[in-house]
Short mmCIF file of C-alpha atoms in Angstrom, two decimals:
data_model
loop_
_atom_site.label_atom_id
_atom_site.label_comp_id
_atom_site.label_asym_id
_atom_site.label_seq_id
_atom_site.Cartn_x
_atom_site.Cartn_y
_atom_site.Cartn_z
CA MET A 1071 -75.40 -105.96 -73.26
CA ALA A 1072 -75.48 -102.16 -73.12
CA GLU A 1073 -78.56 -100.54 -73.11
CA GLN A 1074 -79.41 -96.56 -72.82
CA ILE A 1075 -82.13 -94.67 -72.82
CA ILE A 1076 -82.05 -92.22 -76.00
CA GLU A 1077 -83.91 -89.74 -77.22
CA PHE A 1078 -85.45 -89.37 -80.63
CA LYS A 1079 -86.03 -85.95 -82.22
CA VAL A 1080 -88.19 -86.36 -85.40
CA GLN A 1081 -88.70 -84.78 -87.76
CA ARG A 1082 -92.97 -84.28 -88.64
CA TYR A 1083 -94.80 -82.69 -91.38
CA LYS A 1084 -98.44 -84.21 -92.95
CA GLN A 1085 -99.91 -82.70 -96.23
CA GLY A 1086 -101.50 -78.81 -95.67
CA GLN A 1087 -99.02 -78.19 -92.90
CA PRO A 1088 -97.05 -74.62 -93.22
CA ALA A 1089 -93.73 -75.82 -92.62
CA PRO A 1090 -92.39 -79.30 -90.50
CA THR A 1091 -91.83 -79.06 -86.62
CA TYR A 1092 -89.74 -81.53 -84.44
CA GLN A 1093 -91.23 -84.41 -81.94
CA THR A 1094 -89.46 -85.79 -79.22
CA PHE A 1095 -89.63 -89.08 -78.40
CA LYS A 1096 -87.62 -90.98 -75.95
CA THR A 1097 -87.09 -94.85 -75.88
CA LEU A 1098 -85.03 -98.12 -75.15
CA CYS A 1099 -81.89 -98.82 -77.36
CA ASP A 1100 -79.24 -101.33 -77.02
CA ASP A 1101 -76.07 -102.58 -78.61
CA ASN A 1102 -78.41 -104.04 -81.94
CA THR A 1103 -80.73 -101.39 -81.77
CA THR A 1104 -81.14 -99.93 -84.77
CA VAL A 1105 -82.87 -96.42 -85.87
CA LEU A 1106 -85.08 -97.95 -88.11
CA VAL A 1107 -86.08 -100.26 -85.41
CA ALA A 1108 -86.40 -97.65 -82.58
CA LEU A 1109 -88.38 -95.73 -85.09
CA GLN A 1110 -90.79 -98.52 -84.78
CA ASP A 1111 -90.52 -98.88 -81.68
CA ILE A 1112 -91.46 -95.52 -81.34
CA ARG A 1113 -93.79 -95.97 -83.56
CA ARG A 1114 -95.50 -99.00 -81.90
CA ASP A 1115 -95.40 -97.65 -78.57
CA GLN A 1116 -95.87 -93.94 -78.50
CA ASP A 1117 -97.06 -92.22 -81.47
CA GLY A 1118 -99.16 -94.69 -84.53
CA SER A 1119 -99.43 -91.51 -86.35
CA LEU A 1120 -95.32 -91.61 -87.17
CA VAL A 1121 -94.69 -92.12 -90.70
CA LEU A 1122 -91.89 -94.16 -92.15
CA ARG A 1123 -90.86 -96.36 -94.99
CA HIS A 1124 -88.62 -99.80 -94.49
CA SER A 1125 -88.58 -102.89 -95.98
CA CYS A 1126 -85.61 -105.58 -95.98
CA HIS A 1127 -83.75 -104.07 -92.35
CA HIS A 1128 -80.29 -105.55 -94.20
CA ALA A 1129 -79.80 -101.97 -96.75
CA SER A 1130 -80.72 -104.24 -99.78
CA CYS A 1131 -84.24 -102.59 -100.69
CA GLY A 1132 -83.18 -99.32 -100.46
CA THR A 1133 -86.47 -97.88 -98.80
CA CYS A 1134 -85.13 -96.88 -95.30
CA GLY A 1135 -82.85 -93.62 -96.54
CA MET A 1136 -83.16 -90.64 -94.04
CA ARG A 1137 -81.47 -87.80 -92.50
CA VAL A 1138 -79.69 -89.44 -88.45
CA ASN A 1139 -77.72 -86.53 -87.50
CA GLY A 1140 -78.15 -84.59 -90.55
CA LYS A 1141 -76.15 -87.55 -92.05
CA GLU A 1142 -77.70 -89.27 -95.15
CA GLU A 1143 -77.96 -93.15 -93.75
CA LEU A 1144 -79.85 -95.88 -94.03
CA GLY A 1145 -81.67 -96.56 -91.08
CA CYS A 1146 -81.78 -100.07 -91.29
CA VAL A 1147 -77.67 -100.52 -90.83
CA VAL A 1148 -77.04 -97.35 -88.28
CA LYS A 1149 -76.77 -98.80 -84.50
CA VAL A 1150 -78.00 -95.93 -82.22
CA LEU A 1151 -75.65 -97.16 -79.44
CA ASP A 1152 -72.49 -96.85 -82.42
CA LEU A 1153 -73.93 -92.76 -82.95
CA GLY A 1154 -72.17 -91.75 -79.65
CA THR A 1155 -75.00 -89.28 -79.36
CA SER A 1156 -77.70 -89.18 -76.61
CA THR A 1157 -80.26 -87.65 -78.92
CA VAL A 1158 -80.57 -88.70 -82.41
CA THR A 1159 -82.20 -86.53 -85.09
CA VAL A 1160 -83.79 -88.22 -87.60
CA GLU A 1161 -85.49 -86.30 -90.81
CA PRO A 1162 -86.04 -87.22 -94.23
CA MET A 1163 -84.61 -87.01 -97.32
CA ARG A 1164 -83.67 -83.34 -98.56
CA ASN A 1165 -84.02 -82.40 -101.56
CA MET A 1166 -87.60 -84.26 -102.47
CA PRO A 1167 -91.36 -83.25 -101.84
CA ILE A 1168 -92.17 -84.93 -98.55
CA ILE A 1169 -95.09 -86.92 -98.56
CA SER A 1170 -95.39 -87.53 -94.07
CA ASP A 1171 -92.85 -87.38 -91.36
CA LEU A 1172 -90.35 -89.12 -93.01
CA VAL A 1173 -91.34 -89.91 -96.31
CA VAL A 1174 -90.59 -88.61 -99.62
CA ASN A 1175 -92.05 -89.08 -103.19
CA MET A 1176 -89.78 -90.54 -104.98
CA GLU A 1177 -91.99 -89.93 -107.84
CA PRO A 1178 -89.03 -87.41 -109.67
CA PHE A 1179 -86.16 -89.97 -108.91
CA TYR A 1180 -87.42 -92.75 -111.01
CA ASP A 1181 -89.30 -89.73 -113.68
CA ARG A 1182 -85.58 -90.06 -113.83
CA TYR A 1183 -83.49 -93.02 -113.05
CA ASN A 1184 -85.93 -94.90 -115.23
CA ALA A 1185 -84.71 -93.08 -118.58
CA VAL A 1186 -81.64 -94.28 -118.74
CA GLY A 1187 -83.00 -98.13 -118.62
CA MET A 1188 -80.13 -99.81 -116.89
CA PRO A 1189 -81.31 -103.51 -116.64
CA TYR A 1190 -81.01 -104.20 -113.69
CA VAL A 1191 -78.61 -107.11 -113.26
CA ARG A 1192 -75.07 -107.68 -114.77
CA GLN A 1193 -72.56 -110.16 -115.23
CA SER A 1194 -70.86 -111.00 -111.89
CA GLU A 1195 -67.33 -109.89 -111.60
CA TYR A 1196 -67.30 -112.11 -108.19
CA LEU A 1197 -67.57 -115.38 -109.36
CA ASP A 1198 -64.77 -115.26 -112.27
CA GLU A 1199 -62.86 -118.59 -111.03
CA ALA A 1200 -66.05 -120.56 -109.75
CA ASP A 1201 -67.32 -123.27 -112.14
CA LEU A 1202 -70.73 -122.41 -113.85
CA ALA A 1203 -73.48 -124.81 -112.43
CA GLU A 1204 -75.06 -126.79 -114.78
CA GLY A 1205 -77.59 -124.96 -117.35
CA LEU A 1206 -75.86 -121.02 -116.87
CA GLU A 1207 -74.14 -119.66 -119.04
CA ALA A 1208 -72.17 -116.63 -117.07
CA TYR A 1209 -72.82 -115.88 -112.87
CA GLN A 1210 -75.14 -112.58 -112.78
CA ARG A 1211 -75.90 -110.56 -110.04
CA TYR A 1212 -77.84 -107.34 -109.19
CA GLU A 1213 -76.58 -103.79 -110.21
CA ASN A 1214 -75.63 -101.92 -107.32
CA CYS A 1215 -77.25 -99.06 -107.10
CA ILE A 1216 -80.39 -99.71 -104.68
CA GLU A 1217 -82.59 -96.36 -105.71
CA CYS A 1218 -82.36 -95.37 -102.07
CA ASN A 1219 -81.84 -91.71 -103.49
CA LEU A 1220 -79.26 -90.84 -100.20
CA CYS A 1221 -76.75 -89.63 -102.85
CA VAL A 1222 -79.98 -87.20 -104.50
CA SER A 1223 -80.69 -86.24 -100.71
CA GLY A 1224 -77.09 -85.36 -100.03
CA CYS A 1225 -76.25 -83.41 -103.28
CA PRO A 1226 -75.85 -79.66 -102.63
CA ILE A 1227 -76.62 -79.04 -107.00
CA MET A 1228 -79.79 -81.08 -106.00
CA GLY A 1229 -80.97 -78.05 -103.51
CA SER A 1230 -80.27 -75.60 -105.40
CA ASP A 1231 -81.52 -76.54 -109.13
CA GLU A 1232 -84.79 -80.07 -109.26
CA LEU A 1233 -83.82 -79.84 -112.59
CA TYR A 1234 -80.13 -81.51 -112.09
CA LEU A 1235 -80.70 -85.23 -112.88
CA GLY A 1236 -78.73 -86.13 -110.06
CA PRO A 1237 -75.88 -88.22 -109.55
CA ALA A 1238 -77.97 -91.44 -109.70
CA THR A 1239 -79.22 -91.07 -112.50
CA LEU A 1240 -75.86 -89.85 -114.29
CA ALA A 1241 -74.03 -92.80 -112.58
CA ALA A 1242 -76.75 -95.38 -114.14
CA ALA A 1243 -76.13 -93.71 -117.36
CA ARG A 1244 -72.85 -93.72 -117.25
CA ARG A 1245 -72.98 -98.01 -116.52
CA VAL A 1246 -75.38 -97.76 -118.92
CA ILE A 1247 -71.99 -96.30 -121.14
CA GLU A 1248 -70.01 -98.49 -119.74
CA GLU A 1249 -71.31 -101.69 -120.65
CA PRO A 1250 -74.39 -101.44 -122.90
CA ARG A 1251 -75.64 -104.28 -124.52
CA GLY A 1252 -76.41 -103.44 -127.45
CA VAL A 1253 -78.35 -99.92 -126.42
CA PRO A 1254 -77.24 -97.42 -128.22
CA THR A 1255 -75.47 -94.94 -126.31
CA LYS A 1256 -75.23 -91.55 -128.90
CA PRO A 1257 -78.79 -90.83 -126.88
CA LEU A 1258 -78.15 -91.46 -124.00
CA LEU A 1259 -75.06 -89.06 -123.77
CA ASP A 1260 -76.86 -86.41 -125.67
CA TRP A 1261 -78.66 -86.64 -122.84
CA VAL A 1262 -76.21 -85.99 -120.28
CA ASP A 1263 -73.98 -83.59 -122.24
CA SER A 1264 -76.94 -80.80 -121.17
CA GLU A 1265 -76.57 -77.70 -118.65
CA ASN A 1266 -78.84 -79.97 -116.26
CA GLY A 1267 -76.60 -83.13 -117.04
CA CYS A 1268 -73.01 -84.02 -115.71
CA TRP A 1269 -71.73 -80.81 -116.40
CA ARG A 1270 -74.01 -79.57 -113.56
CA CYS A 1271 -72.34 -81.30 -111.33
CA HIS A 1272 -69.93 -79.06 -108.85
CA VAL A 1273 -67.46 -81.83 -107.64
CA ALA A 1274 -68.81 -81.62 -103.95
CA TYR A 1275 -68.95 -85.51 -104.09
CA GLU A 1276 -71.26 -85.67 -101.24
CA CYS A 1277 -73.02 -88.75 -103.80
CA ASN A 1278 -70.01 -90.95 -102.75
CA THR A 1279 -70.26 -89.43 -99.00
CA ALA A 1280 -73.48 -90.90 -99.36
CA CYS A 1281 -73.79 -93.76 -101.20
CA PRO A 1282 -74.46 -97.51 -98.89
CA SER A 1283 -73.60 -99.39 -101.95
CA GLU A 1284 -70.25 -98.57 -103.81
CA VAL A 1285 -72.42 -96.96 -106.84
CA TYR A 1286 -69.82 -93.61 -106.01
CA PRO A 1287 -71.91 -91.42 -108.35
CA GLY A 1288 -69.13 -88.65 -108.09
CA ASP A 1289 -66.60 -90.68 -109.82
CA GLN A 1290 -69.55 -91.82 -112.84
CA ILE A 1291 -70.52 -87.94 -113.16
CA MET A 1292 -66.57 -87.06 -113.58
CA ALA A 1293 -66.13 -90.32 -116.25
CA LEU A 1294 -69.09 -89.16 -117.71
CA ARG A 1295 -67.74 -85.98 -118.14
CA ARG A 1296 -64.11 -88.06 -119.15
CA ASP A 1297 -66.57 -89.51 -122.26
CA LEU A 1298 -67.99 -86.58 -123.48
CA THR A 1299 -64.80 -84.75 -123.30
CA LYS A 1300 -63.32 -87.18 -125.50
CA ARG A 1301 -66.17 -87.48 -128.01
CA LYS A 1302 -65.71 -83.73 -128.23
CA PHE A 1303 -62.10 -83.79 -129.70
CA ARG A 1304 -62.80 -86.27 -131.29
CA GLY A 1305 -65.81 -84.35 -133.12
CA LEU A 1306 -63.47 -81.32 -133.30
CA PHE A 1307 -61.58 -83.47 -135.81
CA GLY A 1308 -63.80 -85.29 -137.59
CA ARG A 1309 -63.97 -88.69 -136.13
CA GLY A 1310 -66.75 -88.15 -134.26
CA GLY A 1311 -70.98 -89.79 -134.71
CA LYS A 1312 -69.96 -93.69 -133.25
CA GLY A 1313 -72.71 -93.85 -130.72
CA MET B 1258 -85.09 -89.52 -123.29
CA PRO B 1259 -87.44 -87.11 -121.59
CA ASP B 1260 -87.45 -83.13 -120.52
CA ILE B 1261 -87.73 -82.45 -116.86
CA GLN B 1262 -90.38 -81.07 -115.48
CA PRO B 1263 -90.20 -78.97 -112.58
CA THR B 1264 -92.21 -80.39 -109.66
CA THR B 1265 -94.88 -78.20 -108.45
CA ASP B 1266 -95.18 -79.98 -104.75
CA LYS B 1267 -95.26 -77.56 -102.36
CA ALA B 1268 -93.74 -80.22 -100.21
CA ARG B 1269 -89.83 -79.82 -101.86
CA PRO B 1270 -87.98 -77.58 -100.27
CA LYS B 1271 -86.95 -74.23 -101.62
CA SER B 1272 -83.57 -73.49 -100.30
CA SER B 1273 -80.90 -72.66 -103.80
CA LEU B 1274 -78.27 -70.69 -100.56
CA LYS B 1275 -78.86 -73.23 -97.81
CA ALA B 1276 -78.44 -76.04 -100.22
CA TRP B 1277 -74.48 -74.91 -100.75
CA PHE B 1278 -73.62 -73.68 -96.97
CA HIS B 1279 -75.80 -75.77 -95.36
CA PRO B 1280 -72.77 -77.36 -93.40
CA ARG B 1281 -74.63 -80.41 -90.93
CA GLY B 1282 -73.87 -83.78 -91.91
CA ARG B 1283 -71.85 -82.64 -95.52
CA SER B 1284 -68.32 -84.07 -95.94
CA ILE B 1285 -64.97 -81.81 -97.10
CA SER B 1286 -65.43 -81.71 -100.15
CA THR B 1287 -68.72 -79.76 -99.59
CA ILE B 1288 -66.72 -77.11 -97.62
CA ALA B 1289 -64.60 -77.68 -100.40
CA PHE B 1290 -67.03 -76.31 -102.98
CA ALA B 1291 -69.01 -74.04 -100.44
CA LEU B 1292 -65.51 -71.95 -99.61
CA ASN B 1293 -64.74 -72.05 -104.22
CA ARG B 1294 -68.57 -70.58 -104.10
CA LEU B 1295 -67.71 -67.93 -101.39
CA THR B 1296 -64.38 -66.69 -103.01
CA ALA B 1297 -65.50 -66.90 -106.75
CA ILE B 1298 -67.97 -64.10 -105.66
CA GLY B 1299 -65.78 -61.91 -103.50
CA LEU B 1300 -63.32 -62.34 -106.52
CA THR B 1301 -65.41 -61.16 -108.73
CA LEU B 1302 -66.74 -57.94 -106.58
CA TYR B 1303 -63.01 -57.33 -105.65
CA LEU B 1304 -63.30 -56.94 -110.13
CA PHE B 1305 -65.49 -54.20 -109.68
CA LEU B 1306 -63.66 -52.84 -106.97
CA HIS B 1307 -60.41 -53.02 -108.60
CA LEU B 1308 -61.68 -50.93 -111.61
CA VAL B 1309 -62.96 -48.29 -109.13
CA VAL B 1310 -60.12 -48.08 -107.81
CA LEU B 1311 -57.81 -47.45 -111.02
CA SER B 1312 -60.22 -45.22 -111.85
CA GLN B 1313 -58.92 -42.72 -109.28
CA LEU B 1314 -55.85 -42.53 -112.14
CA LEU B 1315 -58.27 -40.42 -113.77
CA ARG B 1316 -58.30 -37.66 -111.45
CA GLY B 1317 -54.29 -37.37 -111.40
CA PRO B 1318 -51.37 -37.35 -109.20
CA GLU B 1319 -53.25 -36.01 -106.74
CA GLY B 1320 -56.34 -38.06 -106.53
CA TRP B 1321 -53.73 -41.82 -106.94
CA ASN B 1322 -51.29 -40.37 -103.70
CA SER B 1323 -54.44 -39.81 -102.19
CA PHE B 1324 -55.77 -43.37 -102.61
CA VAL B 1325 -52.35 -45.08 -102.14
CA SER B 1326 -52.06 -43.25 -98.55
CA ILE B 1327 -55.51 -45.15 -97.78
CA ALA B 1328 -54.24 -48.24 -99.48
CA LYS B 1329 -51.36 -48.17 -96.79
CA SER B 1330 -53.95 -48.41 -93.83
CA PRO B 1331 -53.97 -51.93 -91.47
CA ILE B 1332 -57.04 -51.73 -92.69
CA PHE B 1333 -57.09 -52.25 -96.41
CA LEU B 1334 -54.30 -54.22 -95.68
CA THR B 1335 -56.67 -56.69 -93.60
CA LEU B 1336 -58.88 -56.50 -96.59
CA ASP B 1337 -55.55 -57.45 -99.25
CA VAL B 1338 -55.43 -60.87 -97.04
CA ILE B 1339 -58.48 -61.23 -97.39
CA LEU B 1340 -57.81 -60.98 -101.12
CA LEU B 1341 -55.06 -63.13 -100.94
CA PHE B 1342 -57.10 -66.53 -99.04
CA GLY B 1343 -59.35 -65.60 -101.74
CA VAL B 1344 -56.99 -65.75 -104.61
CA VAL B 1345 -54.80 -68.47 -103.18
CA TYR B 1346 -57.61 -71.06 -102.23
CA HIS B 1347 -60.20 -70.50 -105.68
CA MET B 1348 -57.25 -71.05 -107.67
CA PHE B 1349 -55.62 -74.75 -106.47
CA ASN B 1350 -58.69 -75.68 -105.95
CA GLY B 1351 -59.86 -75.03 -108.89
CA ILE B 1352 -56.41 -77.01 -109.88
CA ARG B 1353 -58.45 -79.61 -108.27
CA VAL B 1354 -61.86 -79.13 -109.81
CA ALA B 1355 -60.52 -79.09 -112.98
CA LEU B 1356 -58.34 -82.12 -112.98
CA VAL B 1357 -61.09 -84.49 -111.95
CA GLY B 1358 -63.73 -82.73 -113.96
CA MET B 1359 -61.75 -84.12 -116.37
CA GLY B 1360 -61.80 -87.54 -114.76
CA VAL B 1361 -57.51 -87.06 -113.52
CA ALA B 1362 -57.32 -88.79 -109.94
CA ASN B 1363 -60.90 -88.22 -109.21
CA GLN B 1364 -60.38 -91.36 -106.80
CA ARG B 1365 -58.08 -89.23 -104.80
CA GLN B 1366 -59.67 -85.82 -105.19
CA LYS B 1367 -59.85 -85.76 -100.64
CA GLY B 1368 -56.02 -86.16 -101.12
CA LEU B 1369 -55.83 -83.32 -103.62
CA PHE B 1370 -57.64 -80.91 -101.80
CA TYR B 1371 -55.53 -81.25 -98.67
CA GLY B 1372 -52.31 -81.14 -101.13
CA LEU B 1373 -53.20 -78.23 -103.44
CA VAL B 1374 -55.60 -76.38 -100.92
CA GLY B 1375 -52.11 -76.86 -97.84
CA ILE B 1376 -49.48 -75.65 -100.66
CA ALA B 1377 -52.04 -72.58 -100.80
CA LEU B 1378 -52.17 -71.84 -97.08
CA ILE B 1379 -48.02 -72.16 -97.23
CA LEU B 1380 -48.51 -69.22 -100.11
CA PHE B 1381 -51.36 -67.36 -98.14
CA VAL B 1382 -49.08 -67.42 -94.66
CA VAL B 1383 -46.17 -65.96 -96.78
CA GLY B 1384 -48.22 -63.56 -98.38
CA ALA B 1385 -50.09 -62.57 -95.71
CA VAL B 1386 -47.07 -61.66 -93.22
CA LEU B 1387 -45.21 -59.58 -96.54
CA ILE B 1388 -48.46 -57.32 -96.40
CA TYR B 1389 -48.25 -56.38 -93.15
CA THR B 1390 -44.28 -56.54 -93.33
CA LYS B 1391 -43.38 -54.51 -96.06
#
């Protein structure tokens, strides 16, 4: 198994500091060492004040979002040696207030995202040929979005306009509109049909690139635009108003 | 639905222009977006410059003829070539943005970018050659 000493250039920031700084650490990595594990090693062996956030270690919880060599990634699934660089730069996600080091304040994200009211589960589309187990009406699975915030970090518009609803929220809104399950969709369509809603997107598609969970927020935003354009045309011909 | 309030947290980075043009870790789509913004600013500035140039007509034939001699200088022709790039790029990427923004072919937006901007580049090269040789 290949082993290599890798240099980690980690962005450090503590509340009250005028600006973030970078600190360099060296740690031994093998084929299986992920960025998250390397950072945990650094925290355990070299600097206990390094603050990072994680939970599941397998890309399900979405809590270890960070930038690795400039790209939005879940640190738990990026293998250090696969990056092919002797120095790995690790920074917190963009466009959110930093709490400490690699941890950002997710409150602005949840203020928007939770307002949509997207259910956490959906009917599974993968097991349609399987026999249903006794007592089940349908197989269910979790919605794709793991609320990691990587799309928000990648979005260049979020960097310049913090009032923009953002890709994750708009994608969640699109899911509810696509499958309302009895929820009236008109208030949601009105909410996203605004200067800070889906029309604020400038089609950079960084959200699609950053998303680790096949939500493709950029595509969902464009689908919202299509829905709204149809609604406006229907309104012109007196067939609007259906929510 | 809630109104979104701006955060007062000083730890949120404020970086409008940097956010648009920061290339590190970005994909081709952001480069397309940043170029679209740059060319839009350039074309807007050109519009005002164009009006200034046209106002030379108010000075009569002498004023206009002296401007035409400047317009044939190599520096001015180079500016014309830069302008041509702005026009063809903004036009063809604009077609892509309009198509994608209407929900048409949004899953093929990268292919659209390469195809349409490819056509734009061919037109640009042909136009640049004509500007310098005609």
